[in-house]
Coordinates of C-alpha atoms in Angstrom, one line a residue:
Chain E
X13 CA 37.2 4.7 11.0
X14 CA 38.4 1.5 8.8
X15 CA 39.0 2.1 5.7
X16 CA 37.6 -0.6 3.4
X17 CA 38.7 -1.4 0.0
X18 CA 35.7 -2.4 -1.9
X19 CA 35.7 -2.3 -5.4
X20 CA 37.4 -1.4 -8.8
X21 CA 35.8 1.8 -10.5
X22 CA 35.2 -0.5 -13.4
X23 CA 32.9 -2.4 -11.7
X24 CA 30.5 0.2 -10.5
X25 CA 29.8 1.9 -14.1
X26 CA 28.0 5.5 -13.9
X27 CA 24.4 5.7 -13.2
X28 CA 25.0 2.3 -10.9
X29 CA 25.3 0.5 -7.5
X30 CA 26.6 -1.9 -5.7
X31 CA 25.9 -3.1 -2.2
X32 CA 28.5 -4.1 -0.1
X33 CA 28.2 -5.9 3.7
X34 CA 31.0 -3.5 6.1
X35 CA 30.7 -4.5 9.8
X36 CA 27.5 -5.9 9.6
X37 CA 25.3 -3.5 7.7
X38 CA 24.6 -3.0 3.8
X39 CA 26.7 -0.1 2.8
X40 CA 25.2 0.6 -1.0
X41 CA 27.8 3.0 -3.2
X42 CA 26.5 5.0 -6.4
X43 CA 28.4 6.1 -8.8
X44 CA 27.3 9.3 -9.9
X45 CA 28.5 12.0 -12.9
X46 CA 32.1 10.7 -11.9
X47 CA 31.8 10.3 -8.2
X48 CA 31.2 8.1 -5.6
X49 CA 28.6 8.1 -2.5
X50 CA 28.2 5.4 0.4
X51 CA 24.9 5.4 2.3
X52 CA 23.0 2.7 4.6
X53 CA 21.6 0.8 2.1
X54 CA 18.1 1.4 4.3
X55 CA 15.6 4.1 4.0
X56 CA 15.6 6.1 7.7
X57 CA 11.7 6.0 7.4
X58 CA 10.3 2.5 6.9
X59 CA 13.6 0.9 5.9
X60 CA 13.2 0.4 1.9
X61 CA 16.5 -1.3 0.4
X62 CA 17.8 2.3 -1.2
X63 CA 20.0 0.3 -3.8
X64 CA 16.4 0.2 -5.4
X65 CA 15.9 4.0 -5.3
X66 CA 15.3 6.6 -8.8
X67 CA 18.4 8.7 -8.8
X68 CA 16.8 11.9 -9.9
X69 CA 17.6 15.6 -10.3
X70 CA 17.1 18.2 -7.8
X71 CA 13.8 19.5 -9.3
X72 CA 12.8 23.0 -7.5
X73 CA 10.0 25.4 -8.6
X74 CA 10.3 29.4 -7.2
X75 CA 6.5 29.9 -8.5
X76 CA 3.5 27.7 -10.0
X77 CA 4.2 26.8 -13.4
X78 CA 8.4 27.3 -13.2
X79 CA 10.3 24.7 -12.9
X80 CA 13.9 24.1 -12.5
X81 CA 16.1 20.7 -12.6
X82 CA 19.8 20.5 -11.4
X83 CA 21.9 18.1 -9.6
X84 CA 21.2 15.5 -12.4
X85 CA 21.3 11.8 -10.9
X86 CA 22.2 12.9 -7.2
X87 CA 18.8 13.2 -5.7
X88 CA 18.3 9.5 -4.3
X89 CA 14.3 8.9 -4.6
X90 CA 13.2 5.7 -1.8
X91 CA 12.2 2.9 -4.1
X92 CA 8.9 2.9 -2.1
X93 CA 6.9 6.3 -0.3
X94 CA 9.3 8.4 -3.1
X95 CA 11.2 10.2 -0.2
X96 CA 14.2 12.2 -1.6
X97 CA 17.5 12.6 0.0
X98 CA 20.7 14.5 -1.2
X99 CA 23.4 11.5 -2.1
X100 CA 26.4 14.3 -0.5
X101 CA 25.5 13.8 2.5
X102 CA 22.2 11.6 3.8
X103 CA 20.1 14.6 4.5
X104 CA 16.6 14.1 3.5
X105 CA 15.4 16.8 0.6
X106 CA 11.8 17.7 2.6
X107 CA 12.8 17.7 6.2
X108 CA 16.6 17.6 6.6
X109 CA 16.8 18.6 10.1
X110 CA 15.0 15.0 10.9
X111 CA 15.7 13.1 8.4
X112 CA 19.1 11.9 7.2
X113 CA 20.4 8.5 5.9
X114 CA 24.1 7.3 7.6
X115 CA 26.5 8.7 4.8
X116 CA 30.6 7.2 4.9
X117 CA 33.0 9.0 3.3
X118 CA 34.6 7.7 0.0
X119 CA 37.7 8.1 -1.4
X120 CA 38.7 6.8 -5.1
X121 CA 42.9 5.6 -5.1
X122 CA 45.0 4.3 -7.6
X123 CA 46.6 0.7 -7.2
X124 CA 49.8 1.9 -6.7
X125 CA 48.9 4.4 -4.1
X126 CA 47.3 1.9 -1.9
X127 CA 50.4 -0.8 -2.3
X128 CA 52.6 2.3 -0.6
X129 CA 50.2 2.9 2.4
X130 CA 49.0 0.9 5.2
X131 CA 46.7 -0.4 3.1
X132 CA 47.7 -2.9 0.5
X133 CA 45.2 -4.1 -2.0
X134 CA 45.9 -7.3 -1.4
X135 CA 42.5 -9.5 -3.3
X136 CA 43.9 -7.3 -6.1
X137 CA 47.3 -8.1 -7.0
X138 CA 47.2 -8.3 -10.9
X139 CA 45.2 -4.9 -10.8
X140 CA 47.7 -2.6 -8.7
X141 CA 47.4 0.0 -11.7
X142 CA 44.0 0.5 -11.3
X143 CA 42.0 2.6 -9.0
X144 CA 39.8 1.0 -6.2
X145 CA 36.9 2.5 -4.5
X146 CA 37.3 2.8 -0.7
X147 CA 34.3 3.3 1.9
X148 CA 34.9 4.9 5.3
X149 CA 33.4 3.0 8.4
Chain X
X10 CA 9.7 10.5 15.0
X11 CA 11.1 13.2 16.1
X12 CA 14.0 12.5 16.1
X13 CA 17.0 11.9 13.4
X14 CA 16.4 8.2 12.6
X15 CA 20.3 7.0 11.2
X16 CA 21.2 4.0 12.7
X17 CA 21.2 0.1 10.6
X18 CA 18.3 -2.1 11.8
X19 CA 18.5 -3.9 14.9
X20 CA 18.1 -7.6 15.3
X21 CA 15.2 -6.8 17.2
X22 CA 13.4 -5.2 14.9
X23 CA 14.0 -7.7 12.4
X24 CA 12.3 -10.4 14.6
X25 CA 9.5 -8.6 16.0
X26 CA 7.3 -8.4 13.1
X27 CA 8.2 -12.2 12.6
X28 CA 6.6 -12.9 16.4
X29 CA 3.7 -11.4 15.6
X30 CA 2.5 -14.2 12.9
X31 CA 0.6 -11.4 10.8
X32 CA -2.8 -11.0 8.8
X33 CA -2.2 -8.8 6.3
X34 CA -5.8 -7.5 5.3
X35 CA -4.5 -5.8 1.7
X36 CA -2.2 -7.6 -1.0
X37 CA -2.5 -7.0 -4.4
X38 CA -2.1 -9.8 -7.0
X39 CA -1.7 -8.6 -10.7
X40 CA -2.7 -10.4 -13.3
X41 CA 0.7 -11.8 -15.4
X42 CA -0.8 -11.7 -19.3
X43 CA -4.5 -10.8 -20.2
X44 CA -4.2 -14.5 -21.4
X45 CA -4.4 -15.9 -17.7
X46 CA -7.6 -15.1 -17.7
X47 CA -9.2 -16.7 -21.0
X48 CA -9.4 -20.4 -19.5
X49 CA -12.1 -18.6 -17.2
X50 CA -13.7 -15.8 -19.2
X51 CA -16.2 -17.3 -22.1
X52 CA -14.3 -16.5 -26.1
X53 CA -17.5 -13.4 -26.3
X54 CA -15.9 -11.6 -24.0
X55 CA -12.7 -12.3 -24.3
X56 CA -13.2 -10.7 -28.2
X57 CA -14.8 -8.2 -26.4
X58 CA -11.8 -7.3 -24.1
X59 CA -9.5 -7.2 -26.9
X60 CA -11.7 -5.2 -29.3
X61 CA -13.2 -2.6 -26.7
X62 CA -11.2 -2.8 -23.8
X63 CA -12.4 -1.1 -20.5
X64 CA -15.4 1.3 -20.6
X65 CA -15.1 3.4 -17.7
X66 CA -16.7 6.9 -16.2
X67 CA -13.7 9.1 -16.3
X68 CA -13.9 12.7 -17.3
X69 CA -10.7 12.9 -19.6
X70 CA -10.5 10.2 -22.7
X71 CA -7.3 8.6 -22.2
X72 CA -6.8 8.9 -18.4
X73 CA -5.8 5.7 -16.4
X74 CA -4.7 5.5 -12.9
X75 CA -1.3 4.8 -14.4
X76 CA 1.1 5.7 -13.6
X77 CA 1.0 8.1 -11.1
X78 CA 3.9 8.1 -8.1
X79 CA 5.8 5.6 -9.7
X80 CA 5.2 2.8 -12.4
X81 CA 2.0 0.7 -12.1
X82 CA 1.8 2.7 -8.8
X83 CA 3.8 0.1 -7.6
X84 CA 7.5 -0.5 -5.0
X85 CA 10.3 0.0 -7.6
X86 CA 12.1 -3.2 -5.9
X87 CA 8.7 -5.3 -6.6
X88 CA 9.1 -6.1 -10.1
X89 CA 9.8 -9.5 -10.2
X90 CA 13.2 -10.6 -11.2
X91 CA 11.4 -13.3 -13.8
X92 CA 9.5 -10.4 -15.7
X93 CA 6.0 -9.2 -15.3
X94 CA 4.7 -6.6 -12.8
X95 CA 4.5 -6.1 -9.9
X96 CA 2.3 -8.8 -7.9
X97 CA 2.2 -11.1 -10.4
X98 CA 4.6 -13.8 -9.2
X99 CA 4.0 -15.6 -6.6
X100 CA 7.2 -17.3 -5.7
X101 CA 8.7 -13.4 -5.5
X102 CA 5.5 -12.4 -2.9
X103 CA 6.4 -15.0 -1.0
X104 CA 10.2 -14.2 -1.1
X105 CA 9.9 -10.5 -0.5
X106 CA 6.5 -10.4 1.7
X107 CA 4.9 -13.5 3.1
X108 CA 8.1 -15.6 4.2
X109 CA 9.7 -13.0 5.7
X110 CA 6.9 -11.1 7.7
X111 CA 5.7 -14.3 8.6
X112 CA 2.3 -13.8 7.1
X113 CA -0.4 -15.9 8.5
X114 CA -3.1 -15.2 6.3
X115 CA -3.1 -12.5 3.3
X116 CA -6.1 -11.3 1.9
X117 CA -6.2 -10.2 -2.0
X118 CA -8.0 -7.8 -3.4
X119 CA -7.8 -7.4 -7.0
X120 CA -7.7 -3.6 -9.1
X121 CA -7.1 -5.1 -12.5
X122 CA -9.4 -4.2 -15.5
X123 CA -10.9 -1.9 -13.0
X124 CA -12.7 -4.2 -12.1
X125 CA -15.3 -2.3 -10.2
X126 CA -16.0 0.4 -13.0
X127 CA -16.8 -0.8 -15.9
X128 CA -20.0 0.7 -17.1
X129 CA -20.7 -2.3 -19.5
X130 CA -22.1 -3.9 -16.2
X131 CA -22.6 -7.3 -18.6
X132 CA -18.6 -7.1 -19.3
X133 CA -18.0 -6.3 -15.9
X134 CA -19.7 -9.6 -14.3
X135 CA -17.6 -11.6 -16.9
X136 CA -14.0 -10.2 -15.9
X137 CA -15.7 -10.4 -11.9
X138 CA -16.5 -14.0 -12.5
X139 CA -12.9 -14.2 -14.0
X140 CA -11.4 -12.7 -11.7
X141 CA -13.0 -14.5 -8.7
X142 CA -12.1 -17.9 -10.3
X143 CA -8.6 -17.0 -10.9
X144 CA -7.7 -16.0 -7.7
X145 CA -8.6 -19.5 -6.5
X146 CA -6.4 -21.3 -9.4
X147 CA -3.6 -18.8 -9.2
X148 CA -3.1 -17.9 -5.7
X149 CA -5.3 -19.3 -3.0
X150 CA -5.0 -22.9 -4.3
X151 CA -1.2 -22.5 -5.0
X152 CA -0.5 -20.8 -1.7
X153 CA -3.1 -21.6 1.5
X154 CA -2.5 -18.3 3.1
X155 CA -3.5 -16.6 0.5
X156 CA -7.5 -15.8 0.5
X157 CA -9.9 -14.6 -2.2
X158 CA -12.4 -11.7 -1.9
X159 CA -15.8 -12.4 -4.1
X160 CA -15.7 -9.4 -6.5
X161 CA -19.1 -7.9 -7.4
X162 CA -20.3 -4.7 -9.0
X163 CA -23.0 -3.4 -6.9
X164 CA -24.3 -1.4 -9.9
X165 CA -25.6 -4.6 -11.3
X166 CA -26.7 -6.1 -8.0
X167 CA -28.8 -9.0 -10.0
X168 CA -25.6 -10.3 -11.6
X169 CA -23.7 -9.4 -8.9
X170 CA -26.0 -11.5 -6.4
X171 CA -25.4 -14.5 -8.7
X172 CA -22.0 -13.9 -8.9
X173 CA -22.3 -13.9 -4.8
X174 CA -24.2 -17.3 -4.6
X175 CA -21.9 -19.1 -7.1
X176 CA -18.7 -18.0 -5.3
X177 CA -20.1 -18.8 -1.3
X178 CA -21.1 -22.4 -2.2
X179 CA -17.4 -23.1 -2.9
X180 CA -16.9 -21.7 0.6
X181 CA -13.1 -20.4 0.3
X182 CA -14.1 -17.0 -0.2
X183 CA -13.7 -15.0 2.5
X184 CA -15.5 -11.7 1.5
X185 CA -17.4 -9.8 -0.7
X186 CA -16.0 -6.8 -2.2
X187 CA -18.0 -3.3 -3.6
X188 CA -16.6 -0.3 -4.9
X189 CA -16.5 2.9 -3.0
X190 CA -17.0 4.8 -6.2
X191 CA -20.3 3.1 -7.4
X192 CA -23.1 5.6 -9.6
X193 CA -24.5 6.2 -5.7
X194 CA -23.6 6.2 -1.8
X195 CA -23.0 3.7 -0.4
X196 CA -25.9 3.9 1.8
X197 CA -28.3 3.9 -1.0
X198 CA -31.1 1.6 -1.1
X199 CA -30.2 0.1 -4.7
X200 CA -27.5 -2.2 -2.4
X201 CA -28.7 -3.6 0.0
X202 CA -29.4 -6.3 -1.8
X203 CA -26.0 -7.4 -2.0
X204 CA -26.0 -6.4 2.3
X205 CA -28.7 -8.9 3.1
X206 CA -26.8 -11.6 1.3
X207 CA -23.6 -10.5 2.8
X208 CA -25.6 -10.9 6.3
X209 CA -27.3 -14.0 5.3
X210 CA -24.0 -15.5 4.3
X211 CA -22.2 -14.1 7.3
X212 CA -19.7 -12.7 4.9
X213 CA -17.8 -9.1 6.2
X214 CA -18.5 -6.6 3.0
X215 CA -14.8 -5.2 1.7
X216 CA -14.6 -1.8 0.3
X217 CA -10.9 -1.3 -1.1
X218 CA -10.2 2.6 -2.2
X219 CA -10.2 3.5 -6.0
X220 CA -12.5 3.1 -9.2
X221 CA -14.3 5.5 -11.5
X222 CA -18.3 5.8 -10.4
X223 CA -17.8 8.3 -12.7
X224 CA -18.2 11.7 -10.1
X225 CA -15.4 13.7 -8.8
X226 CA -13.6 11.9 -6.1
X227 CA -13.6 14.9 -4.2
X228 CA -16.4 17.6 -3.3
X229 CA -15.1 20.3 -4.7
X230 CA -14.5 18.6 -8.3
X231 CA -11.7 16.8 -10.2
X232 CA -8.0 17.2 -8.7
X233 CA -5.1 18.9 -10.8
X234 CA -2.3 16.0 -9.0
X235 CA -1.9 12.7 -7.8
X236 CA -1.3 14.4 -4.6
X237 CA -4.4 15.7 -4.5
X238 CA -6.4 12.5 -6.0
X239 CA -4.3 10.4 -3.3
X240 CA -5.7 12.5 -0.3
X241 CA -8.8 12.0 -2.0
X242 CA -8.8 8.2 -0.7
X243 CA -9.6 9.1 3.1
X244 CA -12.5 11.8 2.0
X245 CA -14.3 9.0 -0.5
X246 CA -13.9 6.6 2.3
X247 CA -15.4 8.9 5.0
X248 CA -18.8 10.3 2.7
X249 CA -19.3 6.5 2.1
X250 CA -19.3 5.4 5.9
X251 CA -21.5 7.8 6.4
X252 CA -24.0 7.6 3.7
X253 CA -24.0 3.7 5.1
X254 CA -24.4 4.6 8.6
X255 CA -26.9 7.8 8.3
X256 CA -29.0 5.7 5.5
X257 CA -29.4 2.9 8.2
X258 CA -27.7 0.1 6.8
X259 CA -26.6 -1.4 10.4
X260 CA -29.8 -0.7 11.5
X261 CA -31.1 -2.5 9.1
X262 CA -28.4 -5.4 8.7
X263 CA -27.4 -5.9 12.4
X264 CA -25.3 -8.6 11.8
X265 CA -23.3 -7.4 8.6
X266 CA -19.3 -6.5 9.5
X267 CA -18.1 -3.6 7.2
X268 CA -14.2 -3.5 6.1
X269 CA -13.2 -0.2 4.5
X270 CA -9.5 -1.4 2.7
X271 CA -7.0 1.1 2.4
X272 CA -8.5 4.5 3.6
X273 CA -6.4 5.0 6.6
X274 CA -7.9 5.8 9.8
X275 CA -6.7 9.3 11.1
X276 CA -9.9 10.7 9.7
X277 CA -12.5 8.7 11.8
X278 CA -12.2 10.4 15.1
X279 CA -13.7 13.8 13.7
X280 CA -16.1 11.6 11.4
X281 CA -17.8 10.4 14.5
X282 CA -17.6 13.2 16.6
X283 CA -19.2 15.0 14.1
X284 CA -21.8 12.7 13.0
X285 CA -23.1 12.3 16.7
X286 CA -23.2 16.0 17.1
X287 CA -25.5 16.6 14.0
X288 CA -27.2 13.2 15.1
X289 CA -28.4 15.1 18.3
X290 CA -29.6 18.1 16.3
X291 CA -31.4 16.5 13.6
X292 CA -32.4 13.1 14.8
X293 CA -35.9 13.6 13.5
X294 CA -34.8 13.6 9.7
X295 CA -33.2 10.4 10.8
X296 CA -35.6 8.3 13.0
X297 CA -34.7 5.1 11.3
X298 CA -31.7 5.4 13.6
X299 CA -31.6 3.9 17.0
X300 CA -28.5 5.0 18.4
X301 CA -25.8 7.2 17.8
X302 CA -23.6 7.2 14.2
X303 CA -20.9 6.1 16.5
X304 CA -22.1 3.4 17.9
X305 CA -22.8 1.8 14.4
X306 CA -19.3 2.7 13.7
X307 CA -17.9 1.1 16.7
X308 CA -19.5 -2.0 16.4
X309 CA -20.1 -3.1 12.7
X310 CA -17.0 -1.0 10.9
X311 CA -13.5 -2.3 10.9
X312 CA -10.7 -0.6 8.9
X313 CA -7.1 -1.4 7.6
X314 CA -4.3 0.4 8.9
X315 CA -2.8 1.8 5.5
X316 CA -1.8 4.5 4.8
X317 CA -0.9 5.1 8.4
X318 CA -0.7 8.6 9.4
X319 CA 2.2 9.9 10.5
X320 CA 1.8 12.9 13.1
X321 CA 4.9 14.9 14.1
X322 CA 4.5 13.7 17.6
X323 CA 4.6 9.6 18.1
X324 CA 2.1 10.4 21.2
X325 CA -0.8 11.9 18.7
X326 CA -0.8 8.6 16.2
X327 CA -1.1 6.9 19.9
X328 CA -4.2 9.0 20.5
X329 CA -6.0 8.8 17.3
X330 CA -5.9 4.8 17.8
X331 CA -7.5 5.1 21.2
X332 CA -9.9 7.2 19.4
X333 CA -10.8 4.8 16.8
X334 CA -10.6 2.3 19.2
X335 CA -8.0 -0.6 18.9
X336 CA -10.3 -3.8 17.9
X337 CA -11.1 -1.5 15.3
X338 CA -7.6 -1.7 13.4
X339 CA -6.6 -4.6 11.0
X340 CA -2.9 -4.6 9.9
X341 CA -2.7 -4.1 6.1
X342 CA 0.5 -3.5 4.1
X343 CA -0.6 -2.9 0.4
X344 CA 2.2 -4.7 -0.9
X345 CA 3.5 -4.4 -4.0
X346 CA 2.3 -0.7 -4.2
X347 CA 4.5 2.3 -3.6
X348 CA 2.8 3.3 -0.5
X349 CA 3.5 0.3 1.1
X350 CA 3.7 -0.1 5.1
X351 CA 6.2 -2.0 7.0
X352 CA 5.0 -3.8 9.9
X353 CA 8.0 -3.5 11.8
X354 CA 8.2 0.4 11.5
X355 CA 4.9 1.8 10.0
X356 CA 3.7 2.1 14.0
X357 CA 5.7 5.0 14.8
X358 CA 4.1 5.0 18.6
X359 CA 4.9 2.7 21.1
X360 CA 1.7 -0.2 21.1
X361 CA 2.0 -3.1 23.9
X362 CA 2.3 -6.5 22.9
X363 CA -1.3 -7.3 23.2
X364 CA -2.0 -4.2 21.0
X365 CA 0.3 -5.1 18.6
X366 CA -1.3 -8.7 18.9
X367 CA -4.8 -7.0 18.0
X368 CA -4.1 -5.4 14.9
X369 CA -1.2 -7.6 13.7
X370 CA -3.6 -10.9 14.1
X371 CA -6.5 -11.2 16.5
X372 CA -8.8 -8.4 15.4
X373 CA -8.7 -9.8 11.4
X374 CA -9.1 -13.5 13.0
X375 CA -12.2 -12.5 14.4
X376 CA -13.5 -10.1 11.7
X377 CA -12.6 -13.1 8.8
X378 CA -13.0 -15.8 10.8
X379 CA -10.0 -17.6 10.3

């Protein structure tokens, strides 16, 4: 997989998203409580742009009457029929045998890191001490 | 469906809604500011509007329809970037929906002010007359594929057959539109009325989902969810085509076409078959009748294809529209609302391209006469 370099933290501020355009599909990363998640920026049922979606908590109920909320902000809600999927990994919350959204790994590395590797950060050059948001693909 | 659906779009998909040049039989325009309405509702009612606001049926003082899945019951990426809700700009509708589905025609239909339940039925003609003038100044003239519905209350049929001659003489509306949750059936006698005008002005009769008549929308009472309320839609719908059918009104209006707007379709099948079956049984509480309930279905009722049903198996949604029968289907998306259908993937079933031709286009060119 290529390893794309596609943003500062800075610029995707918690509780946000950006879409970004990787080999010809919309790759959309959230930053969530800290960390980052790349999905297909397209809902697996009707196609809904999921940059648009609720990011929600995992609400679950054991009996009528209970209920229980964790997982604040990583449940991604489609911005249209309100299906929810689990930001880790693309599986759909209802069905997830059938249902999953294309997840790409993300990794979060410092400036300096990347100017050692293969992969130098090179739109960045006055920024090397930051840290940079890179999408698997 | 059954299987794990992952991959990006194809560029085939992309442009196979855009062949199909579509008629979109459900669009919802929303009105921007109360104020968009004054140059066309008289300053009485206006005060009226401000100082009273909407009288409506409902069991529970303070309940509105909104919001229930999701604000204004609406796509969270249809608010308009310029402000206002959703539906109420029409340089974004045309960004976001007619432009790229290719829409050939769209028909409105308008829920604001509930429009169809207010129970001051003098109030109600004066936001209906509004209504129906200001879809012509705000959308239809503005955009030419955009066509107007003649919104009446059938509860008042005297104002709402004035309010039916006044709109056909301009001759750019393109139906009439009743509630499905009036005081009575459908069926009843106190309409038909507004049918024989419908006939006599060879205008189909539209019958969107919704309103407050001011009864349970289901038999067994008021629902605790939206859930609930939602499936709701496809019973109301059902107990209404057959009040219409079973009271005669096809008999008795031959040539009046019948649009139900939004109630899906999966439910019709078992309608039919079990409205012949009791038909045989019981046909001498019905004499009125000439032929089976089917065969006024299949011939004067047309319905819109949202919200589609979505069986496990892609072969069983291929079944239920051979069931229905395919001139039977109009395409509708419901844009903006949250339930929305795609053209290019709501049909999860493979349709020819003459099929697709039917319900995309030629089935809602013949019913509207475009």
């Amino acid at each position: 997989m290529a390893r794309h370099i596609v943003a500062r933290i800075s610029e995707i501020p918690a509780g946000c998203n950006k879409v970004f355009g990787l080999e010809g599909r919309d790759i959309v990363v959230f930053h969530v409580n800290g960390e980052f998640f790349a999905l297909l920026n397209r809902c697996p049922h009707e196609g809904a742009p999921l940059e648009k979606a609720a990011c929600v908590a995992r609400l679950t109920s054991p009996e009528p009457g209970i209920y229980q909320r964790d997982r604040v902000g990583e449940m991604l809600r489609c911005p249209w029929h309100g299906w929810e999927f689990d930001m880790r990994n693309g599986q759909s919350w209802f069905d997830p045998k059938r249902f999953r959204i294309r997840s790409y790994p993300v990794a979060v590395e410092s400036g300096a890191e990347l100017q050692k590797g293969p992969y130098v950060a090179e739109t960045f050059p006055v920024h090397i001490e930051d840290n940079y948001v890179i999408v698997e693909v | 469906m059954s299987d794990v659906i992952d991959r990006p779009m194809l560029d085939q998909e992309i442009t196979a809604a855009t062949r199909l040049k579509i008629i979109d039989c459900d669009i919802h325009p929303s009105i921007h500011a109360h104020s968009d309405l004054n140059e066309f509702l008289p300053k009485r009612w206006q005060q009226h509007l401000k100082e009273y606001g909407s009288h409506l049926r409902t069991p529970y003082i303070g309940t509105t329809p909104y919001p229930r899945s999701s604000p204004l019951i609406a796509r969270r990426d249809a608010w308009p970037p310029t402000g206002g809700v959703p539906g109420s700009d029409l340089d974004f509708m045309r960004k976001q929906h007619l432009d790229p589905f290719d829409v050939e025609f769209g028909i409105l239909q308008v829920l604001d002010l509930f429009i169809f339940s207010q129970q001051n039925l003098e109030f109600g003609a004066a936001i209906q007359r509004a209504i129906n003038d200001w879809q012509l100044a705000f959308w239809a003239h503005r955009d030419p594929r955009l066509k107007a519905s003649i919104l009446v209350g059938q509860d008042g049929s005297d104002l709402g057959l004035a309010e039916i001659d006044r709109c056909a003489k301009t001759g750019e509306y393109i139906q009439i539109n009743v509630s499905p949750r009036a005081n009575e059936p459908l069926g009843r006698r106190r309409y038909w009325p507004i049918y024989e005008r419908a006939q006599e002005l060879d205008l189909p009769l539209g019958i969107h989902v919704g309103g407050y008549g001011g009864h349970a929308p289901t038999g067994g009472g008021w629902p605790s969810y939206y859930c609930e309320e939602h499936q709701s839609n496809a019973h109301t719908v059902a107990s209404n085509l057959t009040s219409l059918v079973l009271e005669g009104v096809p008999e008795r209006f031959p040539k009046l076409k019948i649009v139900f707007i939004e109630g899906g379709f999966g439910w019709i099948p078992a309608t039919m078959w079990r409205m012949d079956q009791h038909f045989e049984r019981f046909r001498s509480e019905v004499p009125h009748l000439k032929r089976k309930p089917s065969e006024y279905v299949k011939q004067h009722f047309w319905f819109t294809t949202q919200p589609i049903d979505e069986p496990d198996e892609a072969k069983h949604l291929r079944q239920l529209i051979e069931w229905v029968g395919i001139d039977r289907l109009l395409f509708s998306s419901d844009y903006p609302h949250w339930d929305y259908d795609d053209a290019r993937f709501a049909f999860k079933t493979p349709l020819t391209d003459a099929e697709r031709r039917k319900i995309f286009n030629s089935n809602a060119r013949a019913v509207y006469k475009f």
